[in-house]
Amino acid sequence: MFCTECHGSPSNGNCGLSRTYNLRYKDYSSDIILTDHSLVDGICQDFCQQARNNVETVAQFIKGNFKKPLKLDRYEAIINVGRINGSYEPAGWGRKTRRALFGQREINGRNLSYGTDITVVAHEFCHGLIQQIEEGDNEFTEKKALEESFCDIFAVLVRNYHRDDGCYRNNPHNWLWDVGENFQEGTGSLRRLDTLLSLRFTDAGSVYGQIDWNTAKNYHELSLIHSHAFYRLMTIHNTVINGQPLFNGEFALKLFRQVLESISALNNFLDSRRVFEQQAQRLLAPSPHIEVQLDAISQAFIDVGIE
């Protein structure tokens, strides 16, 4: 069997860390079994290669910046799947198959894989990282919203690391904070961590404490409260010390990684704030500006009502 995504290279891992599969259009049926797949005939379309490249970029990012348990044994994705969990969904993580699954959307009259957006690819593989620590479930809870937030934050980290050629030249004040850009034709990004507009309210502080997590269903939107706290944490009031940002990209990655390792013990946004503060205190111990930095982190959570 040959991996046409690698243009004739054997599908034995020599193409890179990741393996992607592309279902034929005729296989898009209601009774499709996601553990079965067919390789596309011939050379991939340009957008298929772009999706494959994004999967490989995310795999390399995880390999280079994470260690077990936050590491996957394999990096697999079906980049043009017909149905996910029995319906036409944009993207998902297969908890049983441990593969990322990407549907299609129409842009300028062409059906393109959601895998062409690196933030979508990163978001789904972050679900895979979290599954390495705990299985989780599909029940809606505040913990589920927290997981979605972590996956959005991870997507932003990957996007800006990739955008800066792996060295975080730009400080977080200059980052792009969108997740799911051009998710649907004629719309903006699916979620923006730098704003709470997608939540249909602008005063998160007056709403967070009023959420009934037993009846709430829009956990992707509600996850933005926690995500926006991370945005504010990294860009709080555009504070600089001696001409340098209060926090840089390397600190963002280290802090995120440390908190993510504790996700099994986090049940709500307040738990997350506590661990963010604890891990920041440890990482910032050598800093002469630690008091200012820790205060900024606490204020970021307070600003969105997580107190």
Backbone as CSV, one residue per row, in Angstrom:
resi,resn,N_x,N_y,N_z,CA_x,CA_y,CA_z,C_x,C_y,C_z
1,MET,0.856,-1.190,0.000,0.000,0.000,0.000,0.888,1.234,0.000
2,PHE,0.542,2.202,-0.799,1.328,3.423,-0.875,0.533,4.621,-0.393
3,CYS,1.232,5.511,0.255,0.615,6.698,0.846,0.630,7.819,-0.187
4,THR,-0.484,8.025,-0.861,-0.508,9.030,-1.911,-0.364,10.438,-1.357
5,GLU,-0.670,10.618,-0.040,-0.469,11.931,0.552,1.013,12.312,0.528
6,CYS,1.896,11.298,0.490,3.338,11.551,0.438,3.858,11.327,-0.979
7,HIS,2.933,11.289,-1.948,3.300,11.165,-3.368,4.168,9.945,-3.652
8,GLY,3.689,8.790,-3.234,4.363,7.553,-3.577,5.282,7.003,-2.510
9,SER,5.482,7.728,-1.409,6.329,7.193,-0.343,5.574,6.096,0.402
10,PRO,6.272,5.056,0.846,5.582,3.989,1.575,4.909,4.531,2.833
11,SER,3.731,4.003,3.130,2.995,4.442,4.317,3.491,3.670,5.527
12,ASN,4.750,3.869,5.863,5.333,3.127,6.983,5.976,4.033,8.010
13,GLY,5.621,5.322,7.979,6.164,6.248,8.954,7.333,7.051,8.443
14,ASN,7.866,6.702,7.260,9.010,7.434,6.737,8.629,8.797,6.178
15,CYS,7.325,9.057,6.058,6.870,10.340,5.514,6.959,11.445,6.558
16,GLY,7.091,11.084,7.811,7.047,12.051,8.889,6.418,11.390,10.099
17,LEU,6.045,12.181,11.081,5.419,11.616,12.277,3.999,11.156,12.021
18,SER,3.305,11.870,11.143,1.852,11.675,11.012,1.479,10.817,9.809
19,ARG,0.269,10.291,9.868,-0.319,9.576,8.729,-1.729,10.103,8.537
20,THR,-2.057,10.446,7.310,-3.403,10.948,7.020,-4.055,10.066,5.972
21,TYR,-5.362,9.968,6.049,-6.139,9.183,5.113,-7.227,10.066,4.519
22,ASN,-7.550,9.804,3.283,-8.496,10.627,2.558,-9.586,9.735,1.977
23,LEU,-10.762,9.816,2.517,-11.858,8.959,2.054,-12.338,9.383,0.681
24,ARG,-12.611,8.413,-0.166,-13.188,8.724,-1.468,-14.593,9.272,-1.288
25,TYR,-15.008,10.104,-2.211,-16.334,10.703,-2.127,-17.408,9.624,-2.090
26,LYS,-17.228,8.545,-2.854,-18.261,7.503,-2.913,-18.413,6.776,-1.582
27,ASP,-17.439,6.933,-0.692,-17.518,6.280,0.612,-18.272,7.110,1.639
28,TYR,-18.736,8.307,1.241,-19.470,9.147,2.180,-20.894,8.602,2.290
29,SER,-21.122,7.738,3.226,-22.445,7.138,3.384,-22.817,7.137,4.853
30,SER,-24.094,6.954,5.105,-24.588,7.025,6.484,-24.064,5.892,7.346
31,ASP,-23.669,4.769,6.714,-23.223,3.625,7.499,-21.707,3.468,7.465
32,ILE,-21.003,4.558,7.204,-19.546,4.486,7.123,-18.951,4.093,8.471
33,ILE,-17.969,3.242,8.439,-17.269,2.817,9.649,-15.942,3.548,9.683
34,LEU,-15.740,4.372,10.686,-14.578,5.247,10.687,-13.268,4.497,10.873
35,THR,-13.341,3.246,11.331,-12.098,2.489,11.459,-11.660,1.960,10.102
36,ASP,-12.558,1.972,9.130,-12.219,1.583,7.760,-11.932,2.847,6.966
37,HIS,-10.973,2.787,6.096,-10.668,3.957,5.296,-10.092,3.515,3.959
38,SER,-10.195,4.377,2.971,-9.601,4.130,1.662,-8.726,5.311,1.309
39,LEU,-7.572,5.029,0.749,-6.718,6.113,0.298,-7.268,6.695,-0.991
40,VAL,-7.063,7.974,-1.166,-7.491,8.643,-2.376,-6.704,8.074,-3.558
41,ASP,-7.329,7.970,-4.716,-6.631,7.488,-5.904,-5.838,8.631,-6.523
42,GLY,-4.583,8.393,-6.840,-3.794,9.405,-7.520,-3.223,10.426,-6.556
43,ILE,-2.737,11.518,-7.109,-2.095,12.565,-6.314,-3.158,13.429,-5.646
44,CYS,-2.872,13.851,-4.429,-3.814,14.650,-3.660,-4.091,15.993,-4.329
45,GLN,-5.268,16.532,-4.022,-5.543,17.912,-4.377,-4.692,18.823,-3.500
46,ASP,-4.533,20.076,-3.915,-3.673,20.978,-3.162,-4.153,21.151,-1.728
47,PHE,-5.481,21.225,-1.509,-5.957,21.439,-0.146,-5.768,20.192,0.707
48,CYS,-5.751,19.005,0.087,-5.466,17.786,0.844,-4.041,17.833,1.376
49,GLN,-3.124,18.282,0.542,-1.729,18.369,0.972,-1.576,19.410,2.067
50,GLN,-2.322,20.506,1.959,-2.260,21.526,2.999,-2.752,20.963,4.321
51,ALA,-3.835,20.205,4.283,-4.356,19.589,5.508,-3.334,18.613,6.081
52,ARG,-2.736,17.814,5.207,-1.722,16.865,5.684,-0.539,17.600,6.311
53,ASN,-0.106,18.692,5.682,1.008,19.469,6.227,0.673,20.025,7.606
54,ASN,-0.582,20.428,7.792,-0.994,20.955,9.101,-0.942,19.864,10.167
55,VAL,-1.381,18.661,9.817,-1.315,17.543,10.766,0.141,17.264,11.145
56,GLU,1.033,17.285,10.155,2.444,17.044,10.422,3.034,18.160,11.292
57,THR,2.646,19.413,11.027,3.150,20.541,11.825,2.743,20.403,13.286
58,VAL,1.485,20.025,13.518,0.999,19.849,14.892,1.729,18.682,15.562
59,ALA,1.934,17.595,14.821,2.650,16.442,15.374,4.071,16.836,15.779
60,GLN,4.738,17.591,14.938,6.105,18.015,15.247,6.121,18.967,16.446
61,PHE,5.103,19.819,16.547,5.011,20.739,17.682,4.884,19.962,18.985
62,ILE,4.017,18.946,18.996,3.826,18.141,20.209,5.105,17.395,20.553
63,LYS,5.721,16.798,19.550,6.949,16.040,19.795,8.044,16.930,20.362
64,GLY,8.145,18.152,19.843,9.223,19.026,20.248,9.015,19.753,21.556
65,ASN,7.759,19.830,22.017,7.482,20.677,23.179,6.787,19.972,24.336
66,PHE,6.417,18.704,24.161,5.710,17.989,25.213,6.385,16.641,25.469
67,LYS,6.174,16.116,26.643,6.682,14.801,26.991,5.563,14.022,27.664
68,LYS,5.727,12.717,27.734,4.687,11.888,28.334,4.391,12.364,29.749
69,PRO,3.101,12.340,30.157,1.984,11.718,29.436,1.402,12.577,28.313
70,LEU,1.868,13.825,28.158,1.321,14.697,27.126,2.040,14.466,25.802
71,LYS,1.912,13.258,25.289,2.482,12.935,23.984,1.675,11.770,23.421
72,LEU,1.512,11.757,22.121,0.739,10.704,21.484,1.671,9.652,20.908
73,ASP,1.196,8.400,20.895,1.975,7.320,20.299,1.905,7.374,18.776
74,ARG,0.837,7.950,18.254,0.690,8.083,16.807,-0.131,9.317,16.504
75,TYR,0.064,9.843,15.330,-0.618,11.065,14.909,-1.340,10.756,13.599
76,GLU,-2.616,10.418,13.715,-3.376,10.018,12.544,-4.602,10.907,12.380
77,ALA,-4.964,11.121,11.131,-6.149,11.933,10.845,-6.776,11.484,9.536
78,ILE,-8.086,11.515,9.498,-8.820,11.378,8.236,-9.206,12.789,7.839
79,ILE,-8.657,13.271,6.742,-8.749,14.696,6.438,-9.958,15.087,5.597
80,ASN,-10.743,14.116,5.145,-11.968,14.427,4.411,-13.041,13.397,4.722
81,VAL,-13.402,13.296,5.984,-14.362,12.284,6.379,-15.780,12.771,6.079
82,GLY,-16.671,11.813,5.792,-18.037,12.192,5.466,-18.868,12.533,6.676
83,ARG,-18.919,11.623,7.628,-19.746,11.853,8.814,-18.923,11.610,10.072
84,ILE,-19.218,12.384,11.107,-18.566,12.223,12.397,-19.668,11.984,13.427
85,ASN,-19.601,10.866,14.122,-20.644,10.521,15.105,-22.031,10.524,14.478
86,GLY,-22.107,10.079,13.217,-23.397,9.928,12.560,-23.978,11.183,11.951
87,SER,-23.288,12.301,12.047,-23.814,13.540,11.466,-22.687,14.291,10.768
88,TYR,-23.085,15.278,9.962,-22.084,16.057,9.243,-21.550,17.145,10.163
89,GLU,-20.464,16.870,10.823,-19.847,17.805,11.755,-18.532,18.302,11.176
90,PRO,-18.106,19.495,11.598,-16.887,20.068,11.029,-15.628,19.255,11.338
91,ALA,-15.449,18.916,12.608,-14.225,18.231,13.015,-14.474,17.542,14.348
92,GLY,-13.626,16.596,14.676,-13.788,15.894,15.936,-12.573,15.041,16.245
93,TRP,-12.530,14.533,17.467,-11.482,13.602,17.874,-12.139,12.268,18.164
94,GLY,-11.688,11.212,17.504,-12.245,9.888,17.712,-11.656,9.250,18.960
95,ARG,-12.429,9.202,20.042,-11.907,8.666,21.295,-11.600,7.176,21.199
96,LYS,-12.324,6.459,20.347,-12.060,5.029,20.192,-10.931,4.783,19.196
97,THR,-10.971,5.471,18.066,-9.947,5.264,17.039,-8.680,6.062,17.316
98,ARG,-8.804,7.093,18.216,-7.685,7.980,18.539,-7.103,8.612,17.271
99,ARG,-8.033,9.126,16.472,-7.667,9.863,15.263,-8.430,11.173,15.240
100,ALA,-7.826,12.166,14.616,-8.556,13.398,14.343,-9.360,13.209,13.069
101,LEU,-10.534,13.791,13.042,-11.444,13.652,11.907,-11.839,15.044,11.427
102,PHE,-11.714,15.279,10.125,-12.029,16.594,9.580,-13.005,16.462,8.416
103,GLY,-14.146,17.155,8.551,-15.113,17.208,7.482,-14.717,18.272,6.465
104,GLN,-15.709,18.791,5.742,-15.436,19.789,4.716,-16.349,20.989,4.866
105,ARG,-15.894,22.147,4.372,-16.747,23.310,4.245,-16.529,23.909,2.866
106,GLU,-17.529,24.646,2.416,-17.451,25.237,1.083,-16.915,26.654,1.168
107,ILE,-15.817,26.912,0.469,-15.214,28.232,0.393,-15.008,28.566,-1.075
108,ASN,-15.612,29.655,-1.502,-15.489,30.087,-2.901,-15.845,28.981,-3.887
109,GLY,-16.913,28.256,-3.562,-17.414,27.233,-4.473,-16.663,25.916,-4.435
110,ARG,-15.679,25.779,-3.537,-14.925,24.529,-3.437,-15.114,23.913,-2.057
111,ASN,-15.234,22.601,-2.019,-15.270,21.907,-0.739,-13.845,21.724,-0.251
112,LEU,-13.537,22.320,0.888,-12.200,22.232,1.464,-12.248,21.552,2.823
113,SER,-11.241,20.762,3.109,-11.153,20.102,4.402,-10.974,21.124,5.509
114,TYR,-11.636,20.892,6.642,-11.390,21.735,7.811,-9.937,21.583,8.287
115,GLY,-9.283,20.544,7.833,-7.886,20.351,8.166,-6.965,21.384,7.540
116,THR,-7.488,22.201,6.619,-6.659,23.258,6.039,-6.471,24.412,7.013
117,ASP,-7.202,24.431,8.121,-7.035,25.450,9.159,-6.215,24.834,10.287
118,ILE,-5.021,25.339,10.490,-4.119,24.723,11.475,-4.666,24.825,12.896
119,THR,-5.484,25.851,13.176,-6.031,25.956,14.530,-7.056,24.856,14.791
120,VAL,-7.803,24.460,13.766,-8.762,23.366,13.921,-8.017,22.051,14.145
121,VAL,-6.948,21.836,13.390,-6.142,20.623,13.550,-5.545,20.565,14.960
122,ALA,-4.964,21.668,15.404,-4.346,21.700,16.732,-5.386,21.468,17.820
123,HIS,-6.551,22.087,17.682,-7.615,21.933,18.680,-7.977,20.462,18.853
124,GLU,-8.161,19.741,17.748,-8.593,18.346,17.855,-7.490,17.458,18.432
125,PHE,-6.244,17.703,18.051,-5.165,16.882,18.608,-4.941,17.176,20.087
126,CYS,-5.304,18.373,20.538,-5.230,18.649,21.970,-6.216,17.773,22.735
127,HIS,-7.377,17.495,22.143,-8.300,16.547,22.781,-7.607,15.192,22.942
128,GLY,-6.782,14.831,21.954,-6.036,13.580,22.050,-5.027,13.600,23.179
129,LEU,-4.353,14.736,23.364,-3.400,14.865,24.473,-4.105,14.714,25.810
130,ILE,-5.253,15.368,25.928,-6.008,15.298,27.185,-6.486,13.876,27.448
131,GLN,-6.856,13.159,26.392,-7.295,11.777,26.558,-6.169,10.891,27.082
132,GLN,-4.930,11.287,26.854,-3.803,10.528,27.388,-3.791,10.558,28.918
133,ILE,-4.386,11.620,29.474,-4.396,11.792,30.930,-5.686,11.264,31.532
134,GLU,-6.804,11.538,30.874,-8.090,11.038,31.355,-9.018,10.828,30.179
135,GLU,-9.858,9.836,30.261,-10.738,9.498,29.153,-11.815,10.549,28.925
136,GLY,-12.399,11.043,30.004,-13.467,12.022,29.853,-14.723,11.389,29.277
137,ASP,-15.709,12.226,28.977,-16.953,11.745,28.386,-17.595,12.899,27.631
138,ASN,-18.778,12.657,27.098,-19.470,13.671,26.309,-20.525,14.427,27.101
139,GLU,-20.608,14.180,28.410,-21.574,14.894,29.228,-21.157,16.352,29.383
140,PHE,-22.142,17.255,29.309,-21.791,18.666,29.450,-21.623,19.017,30.920
141,THR,-20.458,19.517,31.236,-20.156,20.028,32.573,-19.228,21.219,32.395
142,GLU,-18.966,21.911,33.481,-17.990,22.999,33.426,-16.611,22.452,33.061
143,LYS,-16.329,21.227,33.473,-15.062,20.591,33.123,-14.945,20.410,31.613
144,LYS,-16.057,20.095,30.960,-16.049,19.948,29.503,-15.740,21.287,28.840
145,ALA,-16.333,22.355,29.340,-16.040,23.689,28.806,-14.575,24.029,29.030
146,LEU,-14.030,23.599,30.163,-12.621,23.856,30.456,-11.723,23.138,29.450
147,GLU,-12.075,21.896,29.105,-11.294,21.156,28.111,-11.315,21.872,26.767
148,GLU,-12.493,22.358,26.369,-12.583,23.085,25.099,-11.717,24.338,25.130
149,SER,-11.675,25.007,26.267,-10.846,26.197,26.395,-9.366,25.846,26.249
150,PHE,-8.928,24.795,26.915,-7.531,24.380,26.800,-7.182,24.068,25.345
151,CYS,-8.104,23.445,24.624,-7.832,23.099,23.228,-7.751,24.350,22.357
152,ASP,-8.556,25.361,22.658,-8.455,26.623,21.927,-7.138,27.331,22.236
153,ILE,-6.733,27.324,23.488,-5.462,27.954,23.874,-4.300,27.236,23.184
154,PHE,-4.356,25.916,23.170,-3.326,25.134,22.484,-3.276,25.511,21.010
155,ALA,-4.426,25.686,20.396,-4.482,26.054,18.983,-3.802,27.393,18.728
156,VAL,-4.010,28.347,19.626,-3.362,29.653,19.498,-1.851,29.524,19.657
157,LEU,-1.408,28.704,20.601,0.024,28.495,20.796,0.669,27.894,19.546
158,VAL,0.020,26.892,18.970,0.557,26.256,17.763,0.588,27.248,16.610
159,ARG,-0.506,27.972,16.439,-0.591,28.899,15.302,0.519,29.937,15.341
160,ASN,0.758,30.515,16.492,1.732,31.593,16.565,3.166,31.081,16.603
161,TYR,3.375,29.890,17.149,4.700,29.258,17.097,5.045,28.948,15.650
162,HIS,4.077,28.379,14.933,4.261,28.031,13.528,4.465,29.303,12.696
163,ARG,3.704,30.324,13.018,3.779,31.593,12.293,5.133,32.273,12.488
164,ASP,5.773,32.050,13.631,7.060,32.667,13.929,8.231,31.721,13.668
165,ASP,7.998,30.702,12.837,9.058,29.757,12.489,9.678,29.093,13.716
166,GLY,8.866,28.867,14.720,9.311,28.088,15.865,10.166,28.810,16.867
167,CYS,10.164,30.134,16.872,11.008,30.826,17.853,10.257,31.939,18.579
168,TYR,8.958,32.074,18.340,8.145,33.075,19.034,8.768,34.469,18.963
169,ARG,9.139,34.879,17.762,9.707,36.227,17.623,8.719,37.289,18.088
170,ASN,7.457,37.108,17.720,6.446,38.092,18.120,6.035,37.850,19.565
171,ASN,5.890,38.929,20.333,5.397,38.746,21.687,3.875,38.598,21.641
172,PRO,3.268,38.113,22.708,1.830,37.820,22.688,0.939,39.007,22.331
173,HIS,1.436,40.221,22.504,0.632,41.383,22.106,0.411,41.412,20.605
174,ASN,1.256,40.725,19.860,1.155,40.720,18.403,0.596,39.408,17.855
175,TRP,0.169,38.521,18.729,-0.328,37.223,18.281,-1.688,37.353,17.605
176,LEU,-2.006,36.317,16.822,-3.359,36.135,16.295,-4.101,35.216,17.269
177,TRP,-5.286,35.635,17.686,-6.011,34.919,18.732,-7.297,34.278,18.214
178,ASP,-7.371,34.042,16.904,-8.549,33.425,16.299,-8.414,31.907,16.276
179,VAL,-9.531,31.241,16.420,-9.595,29.790,16.244,-10.722,29.502,15.259
180,GLY,-10.418,28.732,14.218,-11.429,28.422,13.215,-11.661,29.578,12.263
181,GLU,-10.598,30.099,11.687,-10.723,31.211,10.753,-11.379,30.715,9.461
182,ASN,-12.274,31.528,8.891,-12.996,31.136,7.677,-13.683,29.784,7.854
183,PHE,-14.260,29.577,9.033,-14.892,28.287,9.328,-16.050,28.019,8.380
184,GLN,-16.752,29.069,8.041,-17.809,28.979,7.040,-17.708,30.192,6.135
185,GLU,-18.032,30.000,4.881,-17.913,31.092,3.928,-18.805,32.259,4.347
186,GLY,-18.247,33.444,4.288,-19.017,34.646,4.607,-19.079,34.961,6.084
187,THR,-18.327,34.213,6.906,-18.339,34.463,8.348,-16.925,34.754,8.822
188,GLY,-16.823,35.251,10.027,-15.513,35.461,10.636,-15.038,34.194,11.296
189,SER,-14.150,34.344,12.247,-13.600,33.190,12.942,-14.657,32.567,13.858
190,LEU,-14.498,31.274,14.093,-15.445,30.569,14.948,-15.398,31.109,16.369
191,ARG,-14.182,31.266,16.899,-14.012,31.842,18.236,-12.798,32.753,18.240
192,ARG,-12.900,33.835,18.974,-11.778,34.760,19.144,-11.494,34.890,20.631
193,LEU,-10.313,34.496,21.023,-9.970,34.513,22.442,-9.754,35.930,22.971
194,ASP,-9.547,36.880,22.058,-9.306,38.254,22.499,-10.583,39.039,22.708
195,THR,-11.729,38.408,22.514,-12.998,39.096,22.708,-14.034,38.130,23.251
196,LEU,-15.040,38.651,23.878,-16.139,37.823,24.376,-17.393,38.010,23.544
197,LEU,-17.247,38.587,22.373,-18.423,38.892,21.557,-19.182,37.638,21.151
198,SER,-18.470,36.526,20.963,-19.147,35.304,20.561,-20.079,34.788,21.647
199,LEU,-19.879,35.244,22.860,-20.747,34.830,23.952,-22.045,35.641,24.001
200,ARG,-22.134,36.629,23.098,-23.326,37.486,22.999,-23.522,38.328,24.256
201,PHE,-22.432,38.551,24.962,-22.447,39.534,26.041,-21.036,40.083,26.181
202,THR,-20.921,41.237,26.760,-19.611,41.885,26.851,-19.118,41.999,28.285
203,ASP,-19.939,41.657,29.247,-19.534,41.755,30.644,-19.501,40.365,31.252
204,ALA,-18.384,39.672,31.035,-18.287,38.285,31.503,-18.371,38.197,33.014
205,GLY,-17.847,39.212,33.684,-17.813,39.175,35.136,-19.180,39.062,35.766
206,SER,-20.189,39.661,35.137,-21.530,39.623,35.716,-22.285,38.370,35.318
207,VAL,-21.687,37.541,34.451,-22.400,36.376,33.934,-21.829,35.065,34.458
208,TYR,-20.514,34.962,34.614,-19.902,33.685,34.970,-20.555,33.067,36.198
209,GLY,-20.750,33.851,37.230,-21.335,33.327,38.450,-22.800,32.960,38.324
210,GLN,-23.447,33.367,37.228,-24.870,33.087,37.040,-25.130,31.877,36.159
211,ILE,-24.079,31.274,35.635,-24.259,30.147,34.723,-24.773,28.923,35.483
212,ASP,-25.821,28.323,34.980,-26.325,27.066,35.523,-25.713,25.947,34.679
213,TRP,-24.661,25.337,35.185,-23.943,24.332,34.401,-24.746,23.048,34.239
214,ASN,-25.869,22.929,34.965,-26.719,21.746,34.805,-27.614,21.846,33.586
215,THR,-27.852,23.068,33.120,-28.753,23.249,31.981,-28.051,23.866,30.770
216,ALA,-26.890,24.476,30.967,-26.189,25.130,29.858,-25.750,24.097,28.827
217,LYS,-25.829,24.472,27.559,-25.472,23.554,26.478,-24.371,24.108,25.576
218,ASN,-24.223,25.408,25.536,-23.278,26.017,24.598,-21.880,26.094,25.198
219,TYR,-21.326,24.918,25.511,-20.061,24.916,26.242,-18.893,25.441,25.410
220,HIS,-18.978,25.374,24.067,-17.912,25.956,23.258,-17.861,27.473,23.466
221,GLU,-19.023,28.102,23.514,-19.056,29.547,23.731,-18.665,29.892,25.168
222,LEU,-19.195,29.140,26.122,-18.890,29.430,27.519,-17.410,29.202,27.835
223,SER,-16.759,28.340,27.060,-15.334,28.111,27.283,-14.524,29.374,27.047
224,LEU,-15.079,30.311,26.275,-14.364,31.546,25.971,-14.106,32.399,27.211
225,ILE,-14.914,32.237,28.242,-14.664,32.999,29.475,-13.281,32.647,30.011
226,HIS,-12.993,31.358,30.092,-11.691,30.912,30.570,-10.591,31.252,29.560
227,SER,-10.877,31.076,28.272,-9.890,31.381,27.232,-9.516,32.859,27.242
228,HIS,-10.518,33.706,27.464,-10.261,35.140,27.478,-9.397,35.519,28.679
229,ALA,-9.524,34.789,29.760,-8.647,35.033,30.911,-7.194,34.775,30.525
230,PHE,-6.966,33.717,29.732,-5.595,33.435,29.283,-5.101,34.554,28.370
231,TYR,-5.969,35.025,27.487,-5.593,36.152,26.620,-5.185,37.353,27.459
232,ARG,-5.972,37.670,28.453,-5.674,38.825,29.300,-4.410,38.569,30.127
233,LEU,-4.224,37.332,30.542,-3.021,36.965,31.290,-1.765,37.295,30.476
234,MET,-1.812,36.989,29.180,-0.629,37.189,28.338,-0.489,38.617,27.828
235,THR,-1.548,39.402,27.872,-1.497,40.745,27.275,-1.979,41.816,28.242
236,ILE,-2.080,41.494,29.521,-2.741,42.335,30.504,-2.289,43.793,30.401
237,HIS,-3.219,44.639,30.018,-3.003,46.089,29.967,-1.756,46.474,29.159
238,ASN,-1.311,45.589,28.260,-0.113,45.854,27.452,1.090,46.236,28.311
239,THR,1.180,45.647,29.489,2.245,45.983,30.426,3.604,45.537,29.891
240,VAL,4.580,46.428,29.986,5.953,46.084,29.630,6.871,46.521,30.764
241,ILE,7.984,45.826,30.904,9.006,46.172,31.894,10.336,46.269,31.156
242,ASN,10.973,47.406,31.273,12.246,47.643,30.578,12.127,47.371,29.082
243,GLY,10.978,47.763,28.529,10.766,47.612,27.100,10.372,46.219,26.654
244,GLN,10.250,45.273,27.571,9.903,43.898,27.245,8.511,43.573,27.774
245,PRO,7.761,42.716,27.050,6.426,42.341,27.542,6.521,41.617,28.871
246,LEU,5.482,41.735,29.666,5.464,41.101,30.982,5.669,39.593,30.864
247,PHE,5.076,38.993,29.826,5.232,37.566,29.566,5.557,37.371,28.086
248,ASN,6.394,36.396,27.772,6.699,36.108,26.380,6.105,34.760,25.976
249,GLY,6.300,34.410,24.720,5.708,33.186,24.200,6.244,31.927,24.847
250,GLU,7.513,31.904,25.169,8.090,30.724,25.806,7.471,30.487,27.180
251,PHE,7.236,31.563,27.917,6.584,31.417,29.223,5.160,30.906,29.045
252,ALA,4.466,31.427,28.024,3.092,30.981,27.769,3.039,29.486,27.547
253,LEU,3.963,28.964,26.751,3.988,27.534,26.464,4.317,26.720,27.712
254,LYS,5.320,27.151,28.475,5.700,26.426,29.690,4.564,26.408,30.703
255,LEU,3.909,27.549,30.891,2.823,27.629,31.862,1.654,26.761,31.429
256,PHE,1.283,26.843,30.158,0.181,26.034,29.640,0.478,24.552,29.825
257,ARG,1.686,24.145,29.490,2.061,22.735,29.591,1.947,22.229,31.023
258,GLN,2.410,23.014,31.979,2.363,22.609,33.376,0.925,22.480,33.880
259,VAL,0.080,23.417,33.487,-1.320,23.370,33.933,-2.050,22.217,33.266
260,LEU,-1.798,21.987,31.986,-2.477,20.911,31.267,-2.178,19.555,31.887
261,GLU,-0.983,19.371,32.404,-0.640,18.093,33.039,-1.511,17.817,34.271
262,SER,-2.107,18.865,34.818,-2.943,18.725,36.016,-4.430,18.687,35.693
263,ILE,-4.785,18.544,34.418,-6.185,18.727,34.030,-7.115,17.710,34.679
264,SER,-6.613,16.532,35.000,-7.497,15.527,35.611,-8.000,15.985,36.977
265,ALA,-7.279,16.918,37.608,-7.680,17.412,38.932,-8.474,18.709,38.838
266,LEU,-8.725,19.185,37.621,-9.436,20.448,37.434,-10.886,20.178,37.054
267,ASN,-11.811,20.654,37.862,-13.226,20.427,37.594,-13.963,21.680,37.161
268,ASN,-13.335,22.832,37.335,-14.008,24.082,36.986,-12.976,25.172,36.736
269,PHE,-13.459,26.349,36.347,-12.569,27.452,36.011,-11.773,27.930,37.227
270,LEU,-12.388,27.878,38.405,-11.683,28.301,39.620,-10.503,27.382,39.934
271,ASP,-10.699,26.077,39.737,-9.589,25.131,39.909,-8.450,25.487,38.973
272,SER,-8.802,25.824,37.739,-7.788,26.163,36.749,-7.021,27.414,37.170
273,ARG,-7.738,28.419,37.645,-7.070,29.643,38.097,-6.058,29.315,39.199
274,ARG,-6.468,28.488,40.153,-5.584,28.135,41.265,-4.295,27.493,40.754
275,VAL,-4.407,26.567,39.803,-3.221,25.869,39.311,-2.383,26.792,38.428
276,PHE,-3.026,27.649,37.651,-2.275,28.635,36.870,-1.402,29.482,37.804
277,GLU,-1.982,29.940,38.889,-1.242,30.786,39.834,-0.118,30.009,40.516
278,GLN,-0.392,28.756,40.892,0.627,27.935,41.553,1.802,27.663,40.620
279,GLN,1.500,27.267,39.389,2.567,26.953,38.447,3.333,28.205,38.033
280,ALA,2.627,29.327,37.906,3.303,30.580,37.561,4.274,30.988,38.656
281,GLN,3.866,30.806,39.895,4.746,31.165,41.017,6.034,30.347,40.976
282,ARG,5.910,29.088,40.616,7.099,28.231,40.530,7.985,28.649,39.351
283,LEU,7.370,28.884,38.189,8.146,29.229,36.997,8.794,30.611,37.098
284,LEU,8.125,31.511,37.817,8.609,32.891,37.908,9.514,33.137,39.112
285,ALA,9.823,32.103,39.855,10.617,32.270,41.083,11.900,33.071,40.862
286,PRO,12.624,32.883,39.749,13.874,33.650,39.566,13.645,35.093,39.094
287,SER,12.412,35.440,38.739,12.156,36.750,38.140,12.180,37.868,39.184
288,PRO,12.866,38.977,38.888,12.866,40.123,39.810,11.528,40.853,39.823
289,HIS,10.664,40.509,38.868,9.366,41.180,38.748,8.213,40.255,39.136
290,ILE,8.489,39.236,39.918,7.505,38.195,40.198,6.219,38.744,40.814
291,GLU,6.308,39.711,41.706,5.096,40.226,42.349,4.174,40.888,41.336
292,VAL,4.741,41.688,40.448,3.938,42.338,39.405,3.336,41.300,38.477
293,GLN,4.117,40.291,38.125,3.650,39.264,37.192,2.540,38.407,37.799
294,LEU,2.716,37.991,39.036,1.682,37.177,39.678,0.400,37.972,39.887
295,ASP,0.531,39.247,40.196,-0.652,40.091,40.344,-1.393,40.220,39.028
296,ALA,-0.657,40.319,37.929,-1.279,40.425,36.608,-2.053,39.157,36.267
297,ILE,-1.506,37.997,36.639,-2.190,36.732,36.365,-3.495,36.648,37.155
298,SER,-3.455,36.993,38.429,-4.669,36.983,39.239,-5.703,37.947,38.687
299,GLN,-5.257,39.122,38.274,-6.175,40.131,37.759,-6.840,39.684,36.475
300,ALA,-6.124,38.922,35.650,-6.696,38.439,34.395,-7.924,37.563,34.639
301,PHE,-7.847,36.708,35.653,-8.992,35.866,35.985,-10.109,36.662,36.644
302,ILE,-9.722,37.585,37.499,-10.728,38.441,38.147,-11.496,39.247,37.120
303,ASP,-10.804,39.714,36.091,-11.433,40.547,35.058,-12.605,39.850,34.361
304,VAL,-12.567,38.516,34.300,-13.669,37.786,33.662,-14.548,37.086,34.688
305,GLY,-14.401,37.465,35.943,-15.311,36.972,36.970,-14.934,35.649,37.588
306,ILE,-13.740,35.124,37.293,-13.312,33.859,37.875,-12.584,34.184,39.185
307,GLU,-13.374,34.281,40.258,-12.813,34.647,41.574,-13.655,34.044,42.691
